[in-house]
């Protein structure tokens, strides 16, 4: 049953729908990673990183809403149910328990980097089928790249 009719032809709708759903999963998962780290961070840079994590969570949640609404506008019901996120989420995250501030920074750099890489694939995939969705994905990527840069700068010089 289609409640909302799509303005895209079926092949474009399929590609766009997959890109939007996968992005929704990544963003909701990223917000959970950020909150888990936010609650469990310890170390001398606790406060600044604690607050920076909230910025990532707010960004991810706001974009998740925009992505879900874009999907709905195209006649594709978004799926942000916990069981869907748990089954499909694949970004790295922190271990359970207290996490040292330097480790939180590294986890966030890795999670953001993975999300950005996946977004870039979706940007390429939506170029022809739906430039409007592509534009949204580009905006999300720009904001996540900014967050990644800010976290990466926290651990300079690199401990690797």
Short mmCIF file of N, CA and C in Angstrom, two decimals:
data_model
loop_
_atom_site.label_atom_id
_atom_site.label_comp_id
_atom_site.label_asym_id
_atom_site.label_seq_id
_atom_site.Cartn_x
_atom_site.Cartn_y
_atom_site.Cartn_z
N UNK A 1 0.84 -1.17 0.00
CA UNK A 1 0.00 0.00 0.00
C UNK A 1 0.90 1.25 0.00
N UNK A 2 0.78 2.04 -1.01
CA UNK A 2 1.53 3.29 -1.10
C UNK A 2 0.65 4.44 -0.63
N UNK A 3 0.99 5.02 0.49
CA UNK A 3 0.23 6.15 1.03
C UNK A 3 0.69 7.44 0.37
N UNK A 4 2.00 7.56 0.20
CA UNK A 4 2.58 8.74 -0.43
C UNK A 4 3.18 8.31 -1.76
N UNK A 5 2.76 8.97 -2.81
CA UNK A 5 3.25 8.64 -4.14
C UNK A 5 4.59 9.32 -4.37
N UNK A 6 5.53 8.57 -4.94
CA UNK A 6 6.85 9.12 -5.20
C UNK A 6 6.87 9.95 -6.47
N UNK A 7 7.70 10.96 -6.47
CA UNK A 7 7.90 11.76 -7.68
C UNK A 7 9.04 11.19 -8.53
N UNK A 8 9.68 10.14 -8.05
CA UNK A 8 10.79 9.51 -8.78
C UNK A 8 10.32 8.26 -9.50
N UNK A 9 10.89 7.97 -10.66
CA UNK A 9 10.61 6.68 -11.30
C UNK A 9 11.17 5.55 -10.44
N UNK A 10 10.63 4.36 -10.61
CA UNK A 10 10.97 3.24 -9.73
C UNK A 10 12.48 2.95 -9.61
N UNK A 11 13.25 2.87 -10.68
CA UNK A 11 14.68 2.59 -10.49
C UNK A 11 15.39 3.65 -9.65
N UNK A 12 15.06 4.91 -9.87
CA UNK A 12 15.67 6.00 -9.11
C UNK A 12 15.19 5.96 -7.65
N UNK A 13 13.94 5.62 -7.47
CA UNK A 13 13.35 5.52 -6.13
C UNK A 13 14.06 4.44 -5.32
N UNK A 14 14.37 3.32 -5.95
CA UNK A 14 15.04 2.21 -5.26
C UNK A 14 16.44 2.63 -4.79
N UNK A 15 17.23 3.20 -5.69
CA UNK A 15 18.59 3.63 -5.34
C UNK A 15 18.55 4.70 -4.25
N UNK A 16 17.68 5.66 -4.42
CA UNK A 16 17.56 6.76 -3.47
C UNK A 16 17.07 6.25 -2.12
N UNK A 17 16.10 5.37 -2.14
CA UNK A 17 15.57 4.81 -0.90
C UNK A 17 16.64 4.06 -0.11
N UNK A 18 17.46 3.29 -0.79
CA UNK A 18 18.54 2.56 -0.12
C UNK A 18 19.55 3.55 0.49
N UNK A 19 19.89 4.57 -0.27
CA UNK A 19 20.85 5.57 0.22
C UNK A 19 20.30 6.28 1.46
N UNK A 20 19.04 6.65 1.42
CA UNK A 20 18.43 7.35 2.55
C UNK A 20 18.30 6.43 3.77
N UNK A 21 17.86 5.21 3.58
CA UNK A 21 17.69 4.29 4.70
C UNK A 21 19.04 3.97 5.34
N UNK A 22 20.04 3.70 4.53
CA UNK A 22 21.37 3.40 5.07
C UNK A 22 21.94 4.60 5.82
N UNK A 23 21.69 5.78 5.31
CA UNK A 23 22.15 7.00 5.98
C UNK A 23 21.41 7.20 7.30
N UNK A 24 20.12 6.92 7.31
CA UNK A 24 19.34 7.03 8.54
C UNK A 24 19.92 6.10 9.61
N UNK A 25 20.21 4.88 9.24
CA UNK A 25 20.79 3.92 10.19
C UNK A 25 22.13 4.44 10.72
N UNK A 26 22.99 4.91 9.83
CA UNK A 26 24.29 5.42 10.25
C UNK A 26 24.14 6.62 11.19
N UNK A 27 23.25 7.53 10.88
CA UNK A 27 23.09 8.73 11.71
C UNK A 27 22.51 8.40 13.08
N UNK A 28 21.51 7.54 13.12
CA UNK A 28 20.95 7.17 14.42
C UNK A 28 21.97 6.40 15.25
N UNK A 29 22.72 5.52 14.60
CA UNK A 29 23.78 4.80 15.30
C UNK A 29 24.88 5.72 15.78
N UNK A 30 25.25 6.68 14.94
CA UNK A 30 26.28 7.65 15.32
C UNK A 30 25.83 8.46 16.54
N UNK A 31 24.56 8.80 16.60
CA UNK A 31 24.07 9.54 17.77
C UNK A 31 24.16 8.67 19.03
N UNK A 32 23.94 7.38 18.89
CA UNK A 32 24.06 6.48 20.04
C UNK A 32 25.51 6.30 20.46
N UNK A 33 26.42 6.21 19.51
CA UNK A 33 27.85 6.13 19.82
C UNK A 33 28.26 7.39 20.60
N UNK A 34 27.83 8.54 20.09
CA UNK A 34 28.17 9.79 20.74
C UNK A 34 27.65 9.86 22.16
N UNK A 35 26.43 9.42 22.39
CA UNK A 35 25.86 9.46 23.74
C UNK A 35 26.56 8.44 24.65
N UNK A 36 26.84 7.26 24.15
CA UNK A 36 27.54 6.26 24.96
C UNK A 36 28.89 6.80 25.42
N UNK A 37 29.62 7.41 24.50
CA UNK A 37 30.91 8.00 24.85
C UNK A 37 30.73 9.19 25.80
N UNK A 38 29.71 9.99 25.57
CA UNK A 38 29.39 11.16 26.39
C UNK A 38 29.17 10.77 27.85
N UNK A 39 28.49 9.68 28.07
CA UNK A 39 28.17 9.24 29.42
C UNK A 39 29.35 8.56 30.12
N UNK A 40 30.29 8.04 29.34
CA UNK A 40 31.35 7.20 29.93
C UNK A 40 32.76 7.75 29.79
N UNK A 41 32.92 8.95 29.28
CA UNK A 41 34.25 9.51 29.10
C UNK A 41 34.88 9.87 30.45
N UNK A 42 36.17 9.60 30.57
CA UNK A 42 36.94 10.00 31.74
C UNK A 42 38.29 10.53 31.27
N UNK A 43 38.88 11.37 32.06
CA UNK A 43 40.20 11.88 31.72
C UNK A 43 40.26 13.39 31.86
N UNK A 44 41.46 13.94 31.69
CA UNK A 44 41.65 15.37 31.91
C UNK A 44 40.90 16.27 30.93
N UNK A 45 40.53 15.75 29.77
CA UNK A 45 39.79 16.58 28.80
C UNK A 45 38.31 16.23 28.80
N UNK A 46 37.85 15.67 29.90
CA UNK A 46 36.46 15.25 30.02
C UNK A 46 35.47 16.31 29.54
N UNK A 47 35.55 17.49 30.12
CA UNK A 47 34.52 18.50 29.85
C UNK A 47 34.47 18.93 28.39
N UNK A 48 35.59 19.26 27.80
CA UNK A 48 35.56 19.75 26.42
C UNK A 48 35.09 18.67 25.45
N UNK A 49 35.55 17.46 25.64
CA UNK A 49 35.13 16.37 24.74
C UNK A 49 33.68 15.98 25.02
N UNK A 50 33.30 15.99 26.29
CA UNK A 50 31.91 15.71 26.69
C UNK A 50 30.96 16.64 25.94
N UNK A 51 31.29 17.92 25.89
CA UNK A 51 30.46 18.90 25.19
C UNK A 51 30.54 18.73 23.68
N UNK A 52 31.70 18.39 23.18
CA UNK A 52 31.86 18.17 21.73
C UNK A 52 31.03 16.97 21.27
N UNK A 53 30.94 15.97 22.11
CA UNK A 53 30.12 14.79 21.78
C UNK A 53 28.66 15.19 21.61
N UNK A 54 28.19 16.11 22.44
CA UNK A 54 26.81 16.58 22.29
C UNK A 54 26.59 17.24 20.93
N UNK A 55 27.59 17.94 20.43
CA UNK A 55 27.48 18.56 19.10
C UNK A 55 27.29 17.49 18.02
N UNK A 56 28.04 16.41 18.12
CA UNK A 56 27.90 15.33 17.15
C UNK A 56 26.52 14.70 17.25
N UNK A 57 26.08 14.45 18.47
CA UNK A 57 24.76 13.84 18.68
C UNK A 57 23.67 14.75 18.12
N UNK A 58 23.73 16.02 18.41
CA UNK A 58 22.72 16.96 17.90
C UNK A 58 22.72 17.01 16.38
N UNK A 59 23.91 17.03 15.78
CA UNK A 59 24.03 17.04 14.32
C UNK A 59 23.44 15.77 13.73
N UNK A 60 23.83 14.63 14.28
CA UNK A 60 23.35 13.34 13.76
C UNK A 60 21.83 13.23 13.89
N UNK A 61 21.30 13.63 15.01
CA UNK A 61 19.84 13.52 15.23
C UNK A 61 19.06 14.46 14.31
N UNK A 62 19.57 15.67 14.14
CA UNK A 62 18.88 16.62 13.26
C UNK A 62 18.88 16.12 11.82
N UNK A 63 20.03 15.64 11.37
CA UNK A 63 20.09 15.12 10.00
C UNK A 63 19.29 13.82 9.85
N UNK A 64 19.24 13.00 10.90
CA UNK A 64 18.43 11.78 10.82
C UNK A 64 16.97 12.15 10.55
N UNK A 65 16.49 13.17 11.22
CA UNK A 65 15.11 13.62 11.00
C UNK A 65 14.92 14.11 9.57
N UNK A 66 15.86 14.88 9.07
CA UNK A 66 15.78 15.40 7.71
C UNK A 66 15.81 14.26 6.68
N UNK A 67 16.69 13.30 6.91
CA UNK A 67 16.80 12.15 6.01
C UNK A 67 15.51 11.33 6.03
N UNK A 68 14.98 11.08 7.21
CA UNK A 68 13.73 10.31 7.32
C UNK A 68 12.58 11.04 6.63
N UNK A 69 12.51 12.35 6.79
CA UNK A 69 11.44 13.11 6.14
C UNK A 69 11.62 13.16 4.62
N UNK A 70 12.86 13.20 4.15
CA UNK A 70 13.11 13.14 2.70
C UNK A 70 12.62 11.80 2.16
N UNK A 71 12.92 10.73 2.88
CA UNK A 71 12.48 9.41 2.47
C UNK A 71 10.95 9.34 2.41
N UNK A 72 10.29 9.83 3.45
CA UNK A 72 8.83 9.83 3.49
C UNK A 72 8.25 10.65 2.35
N UNK A 73 8.88 11.79 2.04
CA UNK A 73 8.40 12.65 0.96
C UNK A 73 8.46 11.95 -0.39
N UNK A 74 9.37 10.97 -0.51
CA UNK A 74 9.50 10.21 -1.75
C UNK A 74 8.67 8.93 -1.75
N UNK A 75 7.82 8.78 -0.73
CA UNK A 75 6.95 7.62 -0.67
C UNK A 75 7.66 6.37 -0.16
N UNK A 76 8.75 6.58 0.55
CA UNK A 76 9.53 5.47 1.10
C UNK A 76 9.50 5.57 2.63
N UNK A 77 8.75 4.70 3.29
CA UNK A 77 8.66 4.81 4.74
C UNK A 77 10.01 4.56 5.41
N UNK A 78 10.52 5.53 6.16
CA UNK A 78 11.80 5.34 6.84
C UNK A 78 11.66 4.34 7.98
N UNK A 79 12.74 3.62 8.28
CA UNK A 79 12.71 2.62 9.34
C UNK A 79 13.81 2.94 10.35
N UNK A 80 13.43 3.60 11.43
CA UNK A 80 14.37 3.94 12.48
C UNK A 80 14.12 3.14 13.75
N UNK A 81 13.45 1.99 13.61
CA UNK A 81 13.17 1.17 14.78
C UNK A 81 14.47 0.64 15.40
N UNK A 82 14.50 0.50 16.71
CA UNK A 82 15.72 -0.01 17.36
C UNK A 82 16.21 -1.33 16.78
N UNK A 83 15.29 -2.25 16.47
CA UNK A 83 15.74 -3.53 15.96
C UNK A 83 16.38 -3.38 14.57
N UNK A 84 15.92 -2.43 13.79
CA UNK A 84 16.52 -2.17 12.48
C UNK A 84 17.91 -1.59 12.64
N UNK A 85 18.05 -0.62 13.52
CA UNK A 85 19.35 0.00 13.76
C UNK A 85 20.33 -1.06 14.28
N UNK A 86 19.89 -1.86 15.24
CA UNK A 86 20.76 -2.89 15.81
C UNK A 86 21.20 -3.91 14.76
N UNK A 87 20.30 -4.27 13.88
CA UNK A 87 20.61 -5.29 12.87
C UNK A 87 21.49 -4.77 11.74
N UNK A 88 21.36 -3.48 11.40
CA UNK A 88 22.03 -2.96 10.21
C UNK A 88 23.22 -2.05 10.49
N UNK A 89 23.38 -1.62 11.72
CA UNK A 89 24.43 -0.65 12.03
C UNK A 89 25.80 -1.29 11.96
N UNK A 90 26.77 -0.58 11.34
CA UNK A 90 28.09 -1.16 11.18
C UNK A 90 29.26 -0.23 11.46
N UNK A 91 29.04 0.90 12.11
CA UNK A 91 30.14 1.79 12.41
C UNK A 91 30.82 1.37 13.71
N UNK A 92 32.13 1.65 13.84
CA UNK A 92 32.81 1.31 15.10
C UNK A 92 32.33 2.18 16.24
N UNK A 93 32.38 1.65 17.45
CA UNK A 93 31.94 2.39 18.61
C UNK A 93 32.75 2.03 19.83
N UNK A 94 32.49 2.70 20.94
CA UNK A 94 33.26 2.45 22.17
C UNK A 94 32.87 1.12 22.82
N UNK A 95 33.80 0.62 23.62
CA UNK A 95 33.51 -0.56 24.43
C UNK A 95 32.61 -0.15 25.59
N UNK A 96 32.06 -1.12 26.27
CA UNK A 96 31.22 -0.84 27.43
C UNK A 96 32.10 -0.36 28.58
N UNK A 97 31.58 0.55 29.38
CA UNK A 97 32.29 1.02 30.56
C UNK A 97 32.99 2.34 30.31
N UNK A 98 33.81 2.73 31.28
CA UNK A 98 34.53 4.00 31.19
C UNK A 98 35.50 3.97 30.02
N UNK A 99 35.59 5.12 29.36
CA UNK A 99 36.48 5.22 28.19
C UNK A 99 37.35 6.45 28.37
N UNK A 100 38.64 6.25 28.27
CA UNK A 100 39.62 7.34 28.41
C UNK A 100 39.38 8.38 27.33
N UNK A 101 39.59 9.65 27.64
CA UNK A 101 39.32 10.74 26.71
C UNK A 101 40.05 10.56 25.37
N UNK A 102 41.30 10.13 25.40
CA UNK A 102 42.04 9.93 24.14
C UNK A 102 41.42 8.80 23.31
N UNK A 103 40.90 7.78 23.99
CA UNK A 103 40.25 6.67 23.28
C UNK A 103 38.91 7.10 22.69
N UNK A 104 38.19 7.95 23.42
CA UNK A 104 36.92 8.48 22.90
C UNK A 104 37.18 9.25 21.61
N UNK A 105 38.20 10.08 21.64
CA UNK A 105 38.53 10.86 20.45
C UNK A 105 38.83 9.92 19.28
N UNK A 106 39.62 8.89 19.51
CA UNK A 106 39.96 7.96 18.43
C UNK A 106 38.72 7.21 17.92
N UNK A 107 37.87 6.79 18.82
CA UNK A 107 36.63 6.11 18.42
C UNK A 107 35.78 7.03 17.55
N UNK A 108 35.67 8.29 17.97
CA UNK A 108 34.85 9.22 17.20
C UNK A 108 35.47 9.51 15.83
N UNK A 109 36.78 9.65 15.76
CA UNK A 109 37.43 9.85 14.47
C UNK A 109 37.13 8.66 13.55
N UNK A 110 37.27 7.45 14.07
CA UNK A 110 37.03 6.25 13.27
C UNK A 110 35.57 6.12 12.85
N UNK A 111 34.65 6.38 13.77
CA UNK A 111 33.23 6.27 13.45
C UNK A 111 32.82 7.31 12.41
N UNK A 112 33.29 8.53 12.60
CA UNK A 112 32.96 9.59 11.64
C UNK A 112 33.60 9.31 10.28
N UNK A 113 34.83 8.85 10.29
CA UNK A 113 35.51 8.53 9.03
C UNK A 113 34.76 7.43 8.27
N UNK A 114 34.31 6.40 8.98
CA UNK A 114 33.55 5.33 8.34
C UNK A 114 32.23 5.85 7.78
N UNK A 115 31.53 6.68 8.57
CA UNK A 115 30.26 7.25 8.11
C UNK A 115 30.47 8.12 6.88
N UNK A 116 31.53 8.90 6.88
CA UNK A 116 31.83 9.78 5.74
C UNK A 116 32.13 8.95 4.49
N UNK A 117 32.90 7.90 4.64
CA UNK A 117 33.20 7.03 3.50
C UNK A 117 31.93 6.43 2.91
N UNK A 118 31.03 6.00 3.76
CA UNK A 118 29.78 5.43 3.28
C UNK A 118 28.90 6.49 2.62
N UNK A 119 28.92 7.70 3.19
CA UNK A 119 28.15 8.80 2.59
C UNK A 119 28.68 9.14 1.20
N UNK A 120 29.98 9.13 1.04
CA UNK A 120 30.56 9.45 -0.27
C UNK A 120 30.12 8.43 -1.33
N UNK A 121 30.00 7.18 -0.95
CA UNK A 121 29.48 6.16 -1.87
C UNK A 121 28.04 6.47 -2.25
N UNK A 122 27.25 6.89 -1.28
CA UNK A 122 25.84 7.22 -1.55
C UNK A 122 25.71 8.49 -2.37
N UNK A 123 26.62 9.43 -2.18
CA UNK A 123 26.63 10.64 -2.99
C UNK A 123 26.82 10.25 -4.46
N UNK A 124 27.76 9.38 -4.71
CA UNK A 124 28.01 8.93 -6.08
C UNK A 124 26.81 8.17 -6.64
N UNK A 125 26.20 7.34 -5.80
CA UNK A 125 25.07 6.52 -6.27
C UNK A 125 23.83 7.35 -6.59
N UNK A 126 23.64 8.48 -5.91
CA UNK A 126 22.44 9.29 -6.11
C UNK A 126 22.63 10.43 -7.10
N UNK A 127 23.80 10.54 -7.68
CA UNK A 127 24.09 11.62 -8.62
C UNK A 127 23.04 11.69 -9.74
N UNK A 128 22.80 10.61 -10.40
CA UNK A 128 21.84 10.57 -11.52
C UNK A 128 20.40 10.37 -11.04
N UNK A 129 20.16 9.40 -10.14
CA UNK A 129 18.77 9.13 -9.75
C UNK A 129 18.05 10.27 -9.02
N UNK A 130 18.77 11.00 -8.16
CA UNK A 130 18.09 12.04 -7.38
C UNK A 130 19.08 13.08 -6.85
N UNK A 131 19.36 14.11 -7.63
CA UNK A 131 20.29 15.16 -7.19
C UNK A 131 19.84 15.89 -5.93
N UNK A 132 18.56 15.90 -5.65
CA UNK A 132 18.08 16.55 -4.42
C UNK A 132 18.58 15.78 -3.20
N UNK A 133 18.42 14.47 -3.23
CA UNK A 133 18.94 13.64 -2.15
C UNK A 133 20.46 13.72 -2.11
N UNK A 134 21.09 13.73 -3.26
CA UNK A 134 22.54 13.86 -3.31
C UNK A 134 22.98 15.13 -2.59
N UNK A 135 22.28 16.22 -2.83
CA UNK A 135 22.62 17.49 -2.19
C UNK A 135 22.52 17.38 -0.67
N UNK A 136 21.50 16.71 -0.19
CA UNK A 136 21.34 16.49 1.25
C UNK A 136 22.52 15.68 1.80
N UNK A 137 22.88 14.63 1.09
CA UNK A 137 23.99 13.79 1.53
C UNK A 137 25.31 14.55 1.53
N UNK A 138 25.48 15.45 0.57
CA UNK A 138 26.68 16.29 0.54
C UNK A 138 26.73 17.20 1.77
N UNK A 139 25.61 17.79 2.13
CA UNK A 139 25.56 18.67 3.30
C UNK A 139 25.88 17.89 4.58
N UNK A 140 25.34 16.70 4.70
CA UNK A 140 25.62 15.86 5.87
C UNK A 140 27.11 15.55 5.93
N UNK A 141 27.67 15.17 4.79
CA UNK A 141 29.09 14.84 4.73
C UNK A 141 29.95 16.02 5.16
N UNK A 142 29.62 17.20 4.70
CA UNK A 142 30.40 18.39 5.08
C UNK A 142 30.38 18.60 6.59
N UNK A 143 29.23 18.46 7.21
CA UNK A 143 29.15 18.65 8.66
C UNK A 143 29.88 17.55 9.42
N UNK A 144 29.77 16.31 8.96
CA UNK A 144 30.48 15.22 9.64
C UNK A 144 31.99 15.34 9.45
N UNK A 145 32.42 15.82 8.28
CA UNK A 145 33.85 16.04 8.07
C UNK A 145 34.38 17.11 9.03
N UNK A 146 33.59 18.13 9.27
CA UNK A 146 33.99 19.16 10.23
C UNK A 146 34.14 18.56 11.62
N UNK A 147 33.18 17.74 12.02
CA UNK A 147 33.24 17.09 13.33
C UNK A 147 34.46 16.17 13.43
N UNK A 148 34.72 15.43 12.36
CA UNK A 148 35.86 14.52 12.35
C UNK A 148 37.16 15.30 12.52
N UNK A 149 37.29 16.40 11.80
CA UNK A 149 38.48 17.25 11.90
C UNK A 149 38.67 17.74 13.33
N UNK A 150 37.59 18.18 13.95
CA UNK A 150 37.68 18.72 15.30
C UNK A 150 38.12 17.64 16.30
N UNK A 151 37.62 16.43 16.12
CA UNK A 151 38.06 15.34 17.00
C UNK A 151 39.50 14.96 16.71
N UNK A 152 39.87 14.86 15.45
CA UNK A 152 41.23 14.46 15.11
C UNK A 152 42.25 15.46 15.68
N UNK A 153 41.90 16.72 15.66
CA UNK A 153 42.80 17.75 16.20
C UNK A 153 42.99 17.60 17.72
N UNK A 154 42.04 16.96 18.39
CA UNK A 154 42.14 16.75 19.84
C UNK A 154 43.33 15.87 20.22
N UNK A 155 43.68 14.91 19.39
CA UNK A 155 44.74 13.96 19.72
C UNK A 155 46.05 14.25 19.00
N UNK A 156 46.27 15.50 18.62
CA UNK A 156 47.52 15.85 17.96
C UNK A 156 48.57 16.15 19.02
N UNK A 157 49.77 15.68 18.96
CA UNK A 157 50.26 14.80 17.90
C UNK A 157 49.70 13.39 18.08
N UNK A 158 49.52 12.72 16.98
CA UNK A 158 48.92 11.40 16.98
C UNK A 158 49.74 10.43 17.84
N UNK A 159 49.03 9.60 18.55
CA UNK A 159 49.69 8.60 19.39
C UNK A 159 50.02 7.34 18.60
N UNK A 160 49.69 7.33 17.34
CA UNK A 160 49.94 6.14 16.51
C UNK A 160 51.38 6.09 16.08
#
